[in-house]
Short mmCIF file of C-alpha atoms in Angstrom, two decimals:
data_model
loop_
_atom_site.label_atom_id
_atom_site.label_comp_id
_atom_site.label_asym_id
_atom_site.label_seq_id
_atom_site.Cartn_x
_atom_site.Cartn_y
_atom_site.Cartn_z
CA MET Z 258 124.83 93.84 139.19
CA ALA Z 259 122.43 90.70 138.38
CA THR Z 260 124.00 90.15 134.53
CA THR Z 261 122.40 88.51 131.73
CA ASP Z 262 125.96 87.55 130.11
CA ASP Z 263 125.76 83.47 129.16
CA ARG Z 264 128.41 84.28 126.84
CA ARG Z 265 130.83 83.65 130.00
CA PRO Z 266 131.04 80.68 132.69
CA LYS Z 267 129.06 78.86 135.36
CA TYR Z 268 132.03 79.81 138.10
CA GLN Z 269 132.29 83.08 136.72
CA ARG Z 270 128.66 83.80 137.28
CA ILE Z 271 128.14 82.00 141.02
CA ALA Z 272 131.37 84.17 141.81
CA ASP Z 273 129.20 87.09 140.45
CA SER Z 274 126.63 85.83 142.52
CA LEU Z 275 128.01 86.26 145.74
CA ARG Z 276 130.18 88.83 145.32
CA GLU Z 277 127.15 91.33 144.98
CA ALA Z 278 125.51 89.12 148.63
CA ILE Z 279 128.94 90.31 150.12
CA GLU Z 280 128.37 93.86 148.44
CA THR Z 281 124.98 94.55 149.65
CA GLY Z 282 125.78 92.78 153.32
CA GLU Z 283 123.83 89.73 152.64
CA TYR Z 284 127.09 88.69 154.14
CA GLY Z 285 129.21 90.29 156.21
CA PRO Z 286 133.25 90.53 157.72
CA GLY Z 287 133.56 87.16 158.52
CA ASP Z 288 130.81 85.58 157.61
CA ARG Z 289 130.99 81.69 155.80
CA LEU Z 290 129.58 81.47 152.07
CA PRO Z 291 128.00 78.82 151.50
CA GLY Z 292 130.46 75.70 150.68
CA GLU Z 293 130.58 74.15 147.55
CA ASN Z 294 127.59 70.86 148.53
CA GLU Z 295 126.07 74.19 149.10
CA LEU Z 296 126.90 75.69 146.58
CA MET Z 297 125.84 72.21 143.83
CA SER Z 298 122.53 71.51 145.23
CA THR Z 299 121.56 75.83 144.84
CA TYR Z 300 122.96 76.44 141.46
CA GLY Z 301 123.48 72.48 140.04
CA VAL Z 302 126.40 72.73 139.01
CA ALA Z 303 129.72 70.07 139.42
CA ARG Z 304 131.68 69.93 142.45
CA MET Z 305 134.65 71.36 140.77
CA THR Z 306 132.59 74.68 139.69
CA ALA Z 307 131.55 75.45 143.47
CA ARG Z 308 135.31 74.86 143.38
CA GLN Z 309 136.04 77.53 141.32
CA ALA Z 310 134.06 79.95 141.63
CA LEU Z 311 134.99 80.42 145.04
CA SER Z 312 138.38 80.14 144.45
CA VAL Z 313 137.63 83.16 142.27
CA LEU Z 314 136.74 85.09 145.01
CA ARG Z 315 139.91 84.09 146.61
CA GLU Z 316 141.48 85.08 144.40
CA GLU Z 317 140.55 88.62 144.51
CA GLY Z 318 140.94 88.64 148.14
CA VAL Z 319 137.23 88.96 148.78
CA ALA Z 320 136.94 85.89 150.36
CA GLU Z 321 140.02 83.77 152.68
CA ALA Z 322 140.28 79.85 153.22
CA ARG Z 323 140.27 79.04 157.03
CA LYS Z 324 141.47 74.95 157.31
CA GLY Z 325 138.75 72.41 157.91
CA ALA Z 326 136.03 75.92 158.48
CA GLY Z 327 134.91 76.79 155.26
CA VAL Z 328 135.37 80.17 153.58
CA PHE Z 329 134.98 83.06 155.18
CA VAL Z 330 134.32 86.27 153.52
CA ARG Z 331 137.35 88.62 154.83
CA ALA Z 332 137.79 90.71 158.18
CA PHE Z 333 138.47 94.12 156.14
CA ARG Z 334 139.10 96.28 159.75
CA PRO Z 335 141.47 98.68 157.67
CA LEU Z 336 144.15 101.30 160.05
CA ARG Z 337 143.61 104.35 158.79
CA ARG Z 338 147.68 106.51 158.62
CA ARG Z 339 147.03 110.04 157.46
CA GLY Z 340 149.61 110.66 155.79
CA ILE Z 341 149.58 114.88 156.36
CA HIS Z 342 148.29 115.53 159.58
CA ARG Z 343 150.00 112.16 161.35
CA LEU Z 344 153.59 113.92 160.70
CA SER Z 345 152.54 116.92 162.19
CA ARG Z 346 154.92 118.56 164.22
CA ASP Z 347 152.66 119.66 167.19
CA GLN Z 348 152.07 115.55 166.41
CA TRP Z 349 155.96 114.15 166.91
CA GLY Z 350 156.69 116.84 168.78
CA ASP Z 351 155.39 116.35 172.19
CA GLY Z 352 156.90 113.45 172.56
CA ARG Z 353 154.14 110.65 170.78
CA SER Z 354 155.68 108.57 167.57
CA ILE Z 355 154.23 109.51 164.24
CA TRP Z 356 152.29 106.20 164.54
CA SER Z 357 150.51 106.42 167.63
CA ALA Z 358 147.51 108.29 165.28
CA ASP Z 359 146.20 105.22 163.26
CA ILE Z 360 145.95 103.20 166.69
CA GLU Z 361 143.59 104.38 167.62
CA ASN Z 362 143.52 101.70 171.11
CA ARG Z 363 144.78 98.74 168.80
CA ASP Z 364 147.48 97.04 169.72
CA LEU Z 365 150.40 98.02 167.44
CA GLU Z 366 153.90 96.04 167.93
CA VAL Z 367 157.61 97.37 166.62
CA ASP Z 368 159.07 93.29 166.84
CA GLY Z 369 162.21 93.01 165.29
CA ILE Z 370 163.96 96.44 165.27
CA THR Z 371 167.61 95.99 164.14
CA VAL Z 372 170.41 99.42 163.51
CA SER Z 373 172.89 99.05 161.15
CA GLU Z 374 175.23 101.29 159.43
CA GLU Z 375 175.84 100.31 156.26
CA PRO Z 376 176.76 101.72 153.01
CA ALA Z 377 174.11 103.53 151.10
CA PRO Z 378 172.91 101.82 148.79
CA GLU Z 379 172.64 103.28 144.97
CA HIS Z 380 169.35 104.77 145.51
CA ILE Z 381 168.87 105.92 148.83
CA GLY Z 382 171.76 107.59 148.24
CA ALA Z 383 171.49 109.40 145.01
CA VAL Z 384 168.10 111.08 147.06
CA LEU Z 385 170.18 111.94 150.74
CA ASP Z 386 172.87 113.54 148.55
CA LEU Z 387 175.67 110.86 149.44
CA ALA Z 388 179.41 110.60 148.42
CA ASP Z 389 180.30 107.41 146.33
CA GLY Z 390 179.58 104.26 149.15
CA GLU Z 391 179.31 106.97 152.26
CA ALA Z 392 177.80 105.33 155.60
CA VAL Z 393 173.32 105.18 156.33
CA CYS Z 394 172.56 103.99 159.49
CA VAL Z 395 169.99 101.57 158.56
CA ARG Z 396 167.40 100.76 161.11
CA ARG Z 397 164.77 97.81 160.18
CA ARG Z 398 161.62 96.63 161.74
CA ARG Z 399 158.41 95.15 161.49
CA PHE Z 400 154.76 96.37 163.09
CA VAL Z 401 152.55 93.81 163.98
CA LEU Z 402 148.59 94.89 165.35
CA ASP Z 403 146.50 92.81 166.85
CA GLY Z 404 149.00 89.97 165.93
CA LYS Z 405 149.44 90.16 163.12
CA PRO Z 406 152.67 91.53 160.45
CA VAL Z 407 151.14 94.78 158.63
CA LEU Z 408 154.08 97.22 157.93
CA LEU Z 409 158.04 96.10 156.36
CA ALA Z 410 159.77 99.76 157.20
CA THR Z 411 163.90 100.14 156.32
CA SER Z 412 164.94 104.46 157.15
CA HIS Z 413 167.40 105.24 155.64
CA LEU Z 414 170.36 108.56 158.01
CA PRO Z 415 173.32 110.56 156.89
CA MET Z 416 175.61 108.04 159.14
CA SER Z 417 177.56 111.71 159.07
CA LEU Z 418 174.30 113.83 160.86
CA VAL Z 419 173.24 110.94 163.83
CA ALA Z 420 176.68 108.99 164.45
CA GLY Z 421 176.29 108.60 168.59
CA SER Z 422 173.07 109.63 168.16
CA ALA Z 423 170.29 107.60 169.69
CA ILE Z 424 168.76 107.39 166.31
CA THR Z 425 171.31 104.69 165.93
CA ARG Z 426 170.50 103.11 169.10
CA GLU Z 427 167.17 100.79 169.23
CA ASP Z 428 165.45 102.95 171.53
CA THR Z 429 165.35 105.43 169.53
CA GLY Z 430 164.06 108.50 173.08
CA PRO Z 431 160.21 109.90 173.29
CA GLY Z 432 159.40 111.40 169.74
CA GLY Z 433 161.65 108.76 168.58
CA THR Z 434 164.46 109.39 165.49
CA TYR Z 435 161.90 112.98 164.68
CA ALA Z 436 162.15 114.42 167.49
CA ARG Z 437 166.46 113.84 167.74
CA LEU Z 438 166.84 114.79 164.03
CA ALA Z 439 165.43 117.85 165.69
CA GLU Z 440 167.39 117.98 168.50
CA LEU Z 441 170.71 117.90 166.04
CA GLY Z 442 169.54 121.00 164.80
CA HIS Z 443 167.81 119.15 161.20
CA ALA Z 444 164.42 118.49 162.28
CA PRO Z 445 162.33 117.27 159.23
CA VAL Z 446 159.45 119.07 157.54
CA HIS Z 447 159.07 119.20 154.00
CA PHE Z 448 157.66 115.16 153.16
CA ARG Z 449 158.25 113.61 150.22
CA GLU Z 450 155.87 110.09 149.75
CA GLU Z 451 155.95 108.10 147.00
CA ILE Z 452 153.48 105.07 146.60
CA ARG Z 453 153.52 102.03 144.60
CA SER Z 454 151.07 98.94 144.92
CA ARG Z 455 152.55 95.13 143.25
CA MET Z 456 151.72 91.59 144.68
CA PRO Z 457 154.40 91.16 147.57
CA SER Z 458 157.64 88.50 146.81
CA LYS Z 459 157.45 85.42 148.92
CA ASP Z 460 159.30 87.03 151.95
CA GLU Z 461 157.29 89.74 152.04
CA THR Z 462 154.60 86.84 152.31
CA THR Z 463 156.03 85.61 154.46
CA ARG Z 464 157.12 88.59 157.15
CA LEU Z 465 153.96 89.83 156.97
CA SER Z 466 151.60 86.90 156.86
CA MET Z 467 149.87 88.14 154.19
CA SER Z 468 146.59 85.69 152.59
CA ALA Z 469 146.33 84.69 148.99
CA GLY Z 470 145.14 87.43 146.43
CA THR Z 471 145.97 90.46 148.43
CA PRO Z 472 148.59 93.05 147.14
CA VAL Z 473 151.03 95.00 148.99
CA ILE Z 474 151.39 99.11 149.00
CA LEU Z 475 155.28 100.61 149.34
CA ILE Z 476 155.50 104.03 150.83
CA CYS Z 477 159.17 105.50 150.09
CA ARG Z 478 159.11 109.05 152.24
CA THR Z 479 161.79 111.15 152.23
CA ALA Z 480 162.33 113.92 154.69
CA TYR Z 481 164.11 117.49 154.46
CA THR Z 482 164.84 119.72 156.39
CA ALA Z 483 163.45 123.63 156.49
CA GLU Z 484 166.76 123.74 154.09
CA GLY Z 485 165.84 121.39 152.14
CA ARG Z 486 168.71 119.31 152.65
CA PRO Z 487 167.34 115.47 152.95
CA VAL Z 488 167.41 113.07 155.91
CA GLU Z 489 165.70 109.93 155.68
CA VAL Z 490 164.64 108.36 153.40
CA ASN Z 491 162.48 105.24 154.86
CA GLU Z 492 161.32 102.58 151.75
CA MET Z 493 158.27 100.98 154.65
CA THR Z 494 155.52 97.77 153.47
CA LEU Z 495 152.60 97.87 153.63
CA ASP Z 496 149.83 94.11 153.87
CA ALA Z 497 146.79 96.31 151.41
CA SER Z 498 144.66 94.83 153.61
CA SER Z 499 145.17 96.07 156.56
CA TYR Z 500 145.73 100.04 155.50
CA ILE Z 501 144.20 103.27 154.61
CA LEU Z 502 146.47 106.64 153.06
CA GLU Z 503 144.68 109.69 153.16
CA TYR Z 504 145.72 112.61 152.42
CA ASP Z 505 144.29 115.96 153.51
CA PHE Z 506 145.55 119.03 150.97
CA ASP Z 507 144.63 122.23 149.77
CA ALA Z 508 145.43 123.74 147.00
CA GLY Z 509 146.30 126.71 146.98
CA PRO Z 510 149.62 127.36 145.43
CA GLY Z 511 150.83 128.21 148.84
CA THR Z 512 150.70 124.96 150.70
CA ALA Z 513 152.79 122.57 148.38
CA THR Z 514 156.74 122.18 148.83
CA ALA Z 515 159.54 122.74 146.12
CA ASP Z 516 158.81 120.13 143.40
CA ASN Z 517 162.61 118.76 143.08
CA MET L 146 170.33 88.33 147.68
CA ALA L 147 171.45 84.69 146.92
CA THR L 148 170.21 82.02 149.42
CA THR L 149 171.03 78.64 150.51
CA ASP L 150 168.30 77.82 152.16
CA ASP L 151 167.56 74.50 150.96
CA ARG L 152 164.70 73.36 151.87
CA ARG L 153 162.10 75.18 149.55
CA PRO L 154 161.51 74.18 146.56
CA LYS L 155 163.24 74.00 143.21
CA TYR L 156 160.91 76.41 140.35
CA GLN L 157 161.43 78.62 143.95
CA ARG L 158 164.56 79.34 143.77
CA ILE L 159 164.94 79.32 139.97
CA ALA L 160 162.68 81.76 140.66
CA ASP L 161 164.27 83.82 143.31
CA SER L 162 168.18 83.70 140.66
CA LEU L 163 166.25 85.26 138.17
CA ARG L 164 163.90 88.05 140.15
CA GLU L 165 167.81 88.93 141.82
CA ALA L 166 168.62 89.45 138.27
CA ILE L 167 165.64 90.93 136.84
CA GLU L 168 166.89 93.54 140.05
CA THR L 169 170.68 93.99 139.39
CA GLY L 170 169.43 94.78 135.00
CA GLU L 171 170.79 91.78 134.21
CA TYR L 172 167.26 91.87 132.08
CA GLY L 173 165.79 94.76 131.35
CA PRO L 174 161.99 96.22 131.43
CA GLY L 175 161.81 94.36 128.19
CA ASP L 176 164.15 92.23 128.14
CA ARG L 177 163.06 87.64 127.29
CA LEU L 178 163.87 85.56 130.31
CA PRO L 179 165.46 82.61 129.16
CA GLY L 180 162.46 80.18 127.83
CA GLU L 181 161.72 76.68 129.84
CA ASN L 182 164.16 74.76 127.89
CA GLU L 183 167.34 77.42 128.66
CA LEU L 184 166.01 76.27 132.59
CA MET L 185 166.06 73.54 132.50
CA SER L 186 169.39 72.63 131.29
CA THR L 187 171.12 75.40 133.26
CA TYR L 188 169.70 74.63 136.64
CA GLY L 189 168.78 70.21 135.77
CA VAL L 190 164.91 71.17 135.95
CA ALA L 191 162.54 69.31 134.76
CA ARG L 192 159.65 71.42 132.35
CA MET L 193 157.14 71.85 135.44
CA THR L 194 159.43 72.83 137.37
CA ALA L 195 160.71 75.36 135.03
CA ARG L 196 157.62 76.64 134.21
CA GLN L 197 156.57 76.69 137.65
CA ALA L 198 159.39 78.67 138.01
CA LEU L 199 158.13 81.59 135.86
CA SER L 200 155.05 81.62 136.76
CA VAL L 201 155.94 82.49 140.05
CA LEU L 202 157.31 86.11 137.94
CA ARG L 203 154.70 86.22 136.02
CA GLU L 204 151.68 85.93 138.99
CA GLU L 205 154.47 88.63 141.76
CA GLY L 206 153.78 90.27 138.40
CA VAL L 207 157.51 90.46 137.69
CA ALA L 208 157.13 89.10 134.24
CA GLU L 209 154.92 89.00 131.61
CA ALA L 210 153.84 86.05 129.07
CA ARG L 211 153.43 87.49 125.40
CA LYS L 212 151.45 84.28 122.50
CA GLY L 213 154.40 81.77 121.36
CA ALA L 214 157.41 84.53 122.05
CA GLY L 215 157.77 84.11 125.74
CA VAL L 216 158.31 85.08 129.13
CA PHE L 217 159.89 88.89 129.44
CA VAL L 218 160.17 90.50 132.38
CA ARG L 219 157.58 94.02 132.83
CA ALA L 220 157.91 97.16 131.53
CA PHE L 221 157.21 99.57 133.80
CA ARG L 222 157.34 103.36 132.25
CA PRO L 223 154.48 104.08 134.91
CA LEU L 224 152.83 107.93 135.26
CA ARG L 225 153.84 110.21 138.29
CA ARG L 226 150.88 111.50 139.97
CA ARG L 227 151.88 114.39 141.45
CA GLY L 228 147.83 114.57 144.54
CA ILE L 229 149.61 118.19 145.82
CA HIS L 230 150.74 119.94 143.13
CA ARG L 231 148.35 118.55 140.60
CA LEU L 232 145.56 120.30 141.62
CA SER L 233 146.86 123.43 142.82
CA ARG L 234 144.17 126.52 141.38
CA ASP L 235 147.64 127.85 139.41
CA GLN L 236 147.53 124.80 137.15
CA TRP L 237 143.12 124.15 136.58
CA GLY L 238 142.90 127.51 136.73
CA ASP L 239 144.97 128.86 133.41
CA GLY L 240 142.47 126.09 130.83
CA ARG L 241 144.63 123.28 131.88
CA SER L 242 143.27 119.31 132.39
CA ILE L 243 144.40 118.76 136.01
CA TRP L 244 145.44 115.70 134.24
CA SER L 245 148.14 117.80 131.50
CA ALA L 246 150.72 117.55 134.16
CA ASP L 247 150.81 113.08 134.23
CA ILE L 248 151.86 112.98 130.45
CA GLU L 249 154.64 113.96 129.97
CA ASN L 250 154.38 114.73 125.91
CA ARG L 251 152.13 110.44 126.50
CA ASP L 252 149.29 110.10 124.98
CA LEU L 253 146.90 110.00 127.27
CA GLU L 254 142.69 110.15 125.27
CA VAL L 255 139.60 109.53 127.94
CA ASP L 256 137.02 107.60 126.88
CA GLY L 257 133.69 106.52 127.48
CA ILE L 258 132.76 109.60 128.32
CA THR L 259 128.63 108.71 129.77
CA VAL L 260 127.45 111.64 131.95
CA SER L 261 123.67 111.01 133.95
CA GLU L 262 121.64 112.05 136.07
CA GLU L 263 121.11 109.79 139.27
CA PRO L 264 120.23 109.11 142.98
CA ALA L 265 122.89 109.27 144.40
CA PRO L 266 124.67 106.06 146.22
CA GLU L 267 124.43 105.70 149.93
CA HIS L 268 128.14 106.40 150.69
CA ILE L 269 127.98 109.31 148.23
CA GLY L 270 125.57 110.25 149.21
CA ALA L 271 126.49 110.32 153.41
CA VAL L 272 130.02 111.97 152.04
CA LEU L 273 128.52 115.11 149.88
CA ASP L 274 125.38 115.60 152.56
CA LEU L 275 122.48 114.59 150.50
CA ALA L 276 119.23 114.05 151.24
CA ASP L 277 117.73 111.11 150.46
CA GLY L 278 117.54 109.52 146.58
CA GLU L 279 118.79 113.55 146.52
CA ALA L 280 120.11 113.16 142.51
CA VAL L 281 124.04 113.78 141.94
CA CYS L 282 125.18 114.82 138.03
CA VAL L 283 127.69 110.85 137.58
CA ARG L 284 130.56 111.04 134.71
CA ARG L 285 132.37 108.44 133.61
CA ARG L 286 135.50 107.91 131.47
CA ARG L 287 138.19 105.86 131.08
CA PHE L 288 141.56 107.46 130.52
CA VAL L 289 143.30 104.90 127.83
CA LEU L 290 147.80 106.16 127.64
CA ASP L 291 148.91 104.62 124.11
CA GLY L 292 146.80 102.47 123.58
CA LYS L 293 146.78 101.10 126.70
CA PRO L 294 143.60 101.96 129.27
CA VAL L 295 144.53 103.07 133.05
CA LEU L 296 142.52 104.28 135.16
CA LEU L 297 139.07 104.74 136.24
CA ALA L 298 136.18 107.99 137.36
CA THR L 299 133.79 108.20 137.95
CA SER L 300 132.47 111.68 139.49
CA HIS L 301 129.91 112.05 142.01
CA LEU L 302 128.72 116.09 141.69
CA PRO L 303 125.40 117.48 143.59
CA MET L 304 122.80 117.60 141.05
CA SER L 305 120.89 120.90 143.13
CA LEU L 306 124.36 122.66 142.37
CA VAL L 307 125.52 121.69 138.87
CA ALA L 308 122.06 121.24 136.61
CA GLY L 309 122.35 123.30 133.87
CA SER L 310 125.71 124.14 134.02
CA ALA L 311 128.29 121.99 131.21
CA ILE L 312 129.36 119.71 133.80
CA THR L 313 126.60 118.14 133.55
CA ARG L 314 127.11 117.91 129.24
CA GLU L 315 130.29 115.66 127.99
CA ASP L 316 132.68 118.54 127.28
CA THR L 317 132.44 120.35 129.97
CA GLY L 318 134.64 123.07 128.35
CA PRO L 319 138.24 125.03 129.13
CA GLY L 320 139.70 123.65 132.67
CA GLY L 321 136.73 120.98 132.95
CA THR L 322 134.84 120.37 136.34
CA TYR L 323 137.22 122.53 138.47
CA ALA L 324 137.06 125.67 136.32
CA ARG L 325 133.18 125.26 136.53
CA LEU L 326 132.62 125.08 139.67
CA ALA L 327 134.94 128.52 140.57
CA GLU L 328 132.05 129.74 138.12
CA LEU L 329 129.43 128.19 139.83
CA GLY L 330 130.86 130.18 143.30
CA HIS L 331 131.90 126.59 144.39
CA ALA L 332 135.67 126.47 144.16
CA PRO L 333 136.73 123.41 145.49
CA VAL L 334 140.07 124.10 146.94
CA HIS L 335 140.19 121.09 149.80
CA PHE L 336 141.03 118.56 148.85
CA ARG L 337 140.87 114.47 150.58
CA GLU L 338 141.96 111.47 148.84
CA GLU L 339 141.74 107.89 150.71
CA ILE L 340 143.62 105.14 148.58
CA ARG L 341 143.79 101.10 148.75
CA SER L 342 144.36 98.05 147.23
CA ARG L 343 143.10 95.59 145.96
CA MET L 344 143.07 93.14 143.16
CA PRO L 345 141.09 93.96 140.46
CA SER L 346 137.68 91.61 139.80
CA LYS L 347 136.57 90.60 136.34
CA ASP L 348 134.76 93.53 135.28
CA GLU L 349 137.56 95.85 136.01
CA THR L 350 140.20 93.32 134.02
CA THR L 351 138.35 93.88 131.23
CA ARG L 352 137.55 97.23 131.40
CA LEU L 353 141.88 98.49 132.05
CA SER L 354 143.19 95.27 130.26
CA MET L 355 144.98 94.50 133.14
CA SER L 356 148.01 91.83 133.22
CA ALA L 357 147.63 88.58 136.13
CA GLY L 358 149.64 89.30 139.07
CA THR L 359 148.94 92.88 139.29
CA PRO L 360 146.53 95.29 141.31
CA VAL L 361 144.38 98.02 140.62
CA ILE L 362 145.00 101.05 143.48
CA LEU L 363 141.63 103.11 143.81
CA ILE L 364 141.71 106.87 145.05
CA CYS L 365 138.30 107.65 146.76
CA ARG L 366 139.16 111.68 146.35
CA THR L 367 136.60 114.34 147.74
CA ALA L 368 137.16 118.02 147.21
CA TYR L 369 135.44 120.54 149.44
CA THR L 370 134.84 124.02 148.78
CA ALA L 371 136.63 127.47 151.46
CA GLU L 372 133.54 127.07 153.52
CA GLY L 373 134.61 123.03 153.60
CA ARG L 374 131.37 122.70 151.27
CA PRO L 375 131.69 118.93 149.45
CA VAL L 376 131.53 119.18 145.27
CA GLU L 377 132.72 116.59 144.28
CA VAL L 378 133.31 112.53 145.02
CA ASN L 379 135.45 111.10 142.04
CA GLU L 380 135.99 107.16 142.41
CA MET L 381 139.36 106.34 140.39
CA THR L 382 140.67 102.60 140.09
CA LEU L 383 144.52 102.46 138.65
CA ASP L 384 146.13 99.99 137.20
CA ALA L 385 149.18 99.56 139.74
CA SER L 386 151.48 98.98 137.58
CA SER L 387 150.48 101.90 135.06
CA TYR L 388 151.44 104.87 138.07
CA ILE L 389 152.92 105.60 140.79
CA LEU L 390 151.60 108.70 143.26
CA GLU L 391 153.82 111.62 144.83
CA TYR L 392 152.19 113.49 147.34
CA ASP L 393 154.57 116.18 148.72
CA PHE L 394 153.52 118.30 152.09
CA ASP L 395 154.14 120.59 154.88
CA ALA L 396 154.45 118.90 158.83
CA GLY L 397 153.72 122.56 160.13
CA PRO L 398 150.04 122.36 161.80
CA GLY L 399 149.03 125.14 159.20
CA THR L 400 149.30 123.67 156.43
CA ALA L 401 146.92 120.78 157.10
CA THR L 402 143.01 120.84 156.03
CA ALA L 403 140.02 120.97 158.12
CA ASP L 404 139.54 117.03 159.79
CA ASN L 405 136.35 116.11 159.47
#
């Protein structure tokens, strides 16, 4: 939308024009935006004003600077993460990982896998119904898409449930953690996902190689057995520019799981 | 976690200490953080360093400045938005709005309601299966919680479906838009919600009175009839600091709706 509100500062109006040009497709993903010199002559403004206009778009995450090359429209080619289909048993039941549905011929690698036994953090113990200080198996890993880290995940499972199983090893085997839980008689069939978004901490910025002006999405997933026993809490941190989350569901009262 | 990484700048390490004190509950929501003078004497640093430390926490959205009073821990008291239960027919079927489940005795008001007839934007027309330039009924409104705007919503419904109904009026009557659609023989029973997060535009910052360092969550919800006909696309923009989204679902293949 072109604006005629002349009370706003010039750099803001220039940023609006550029944003509009991006939204209408005049500049596509990965395109180089006009540089400071070009903005100075097009709009008749000082270098500082041109610089401020570009930095507005960078702070919004719409554009990103590449060293020595200029400012470019952010290439947004996100993964589609399907909350409901993705977890359906016919996907993980036949040996595929729950992540395979997301990657669509792209190169998704898992790195930095660590598995350890730790006393359950208080908020995790509360959700998993554990006694004070009871041990959990903690599985940490990072997902890297096309060379870019996109997701950090930390799963917690009651040690009393998984001790001695492949869940306590780096390689959990075909079908992953959920297939092993099923073999142990604790197949996860109900799920709750809680979602928030905030700016990343310094540590998250580093581990996810985040660009400026990009939030993280936090997903906390709890998996329950048919009897309603919580068997896993997975805390995930996603680079928001790399994901679209999708949930498909019915309105009928028969669809929803117990709400407790 | 205490850090012994001395290569990082001092303001970063001070910010880490303060963040840790917030996470462990030493400073609770709404508490005032130590001011510049106090940080200068506690850590033996210059005013600029103390100021930078506080600004790190503000940029992360962990803390917020109040004019003349100092820097305070952000009070995070979010709404819980239940994606699946919230929409179940026994909630909107008896005259309650789909939002009532979220507010838990808090004062949620709707303002700025506008209703208009417009040619469908291209991306909306594509989802609603409309002919080029076909008209949609556009309902815009803002939700304000305890005096703070928290959500902007823009619903699009095919005009051919809703013309002449209360859906085209500001007050849609008991049960809202979905109850009216049901009366018209187009009860919405399947839903798809797509979720993204990014930094707000200047306009969104203003309309939602956003604090610095806070992203928005975008939810695009499509509602389908039992026959799979799309009847509404609702584009929502949420202040991320005001919401937790929750989805409960089963893993069974019978649960999911058609994936097209």
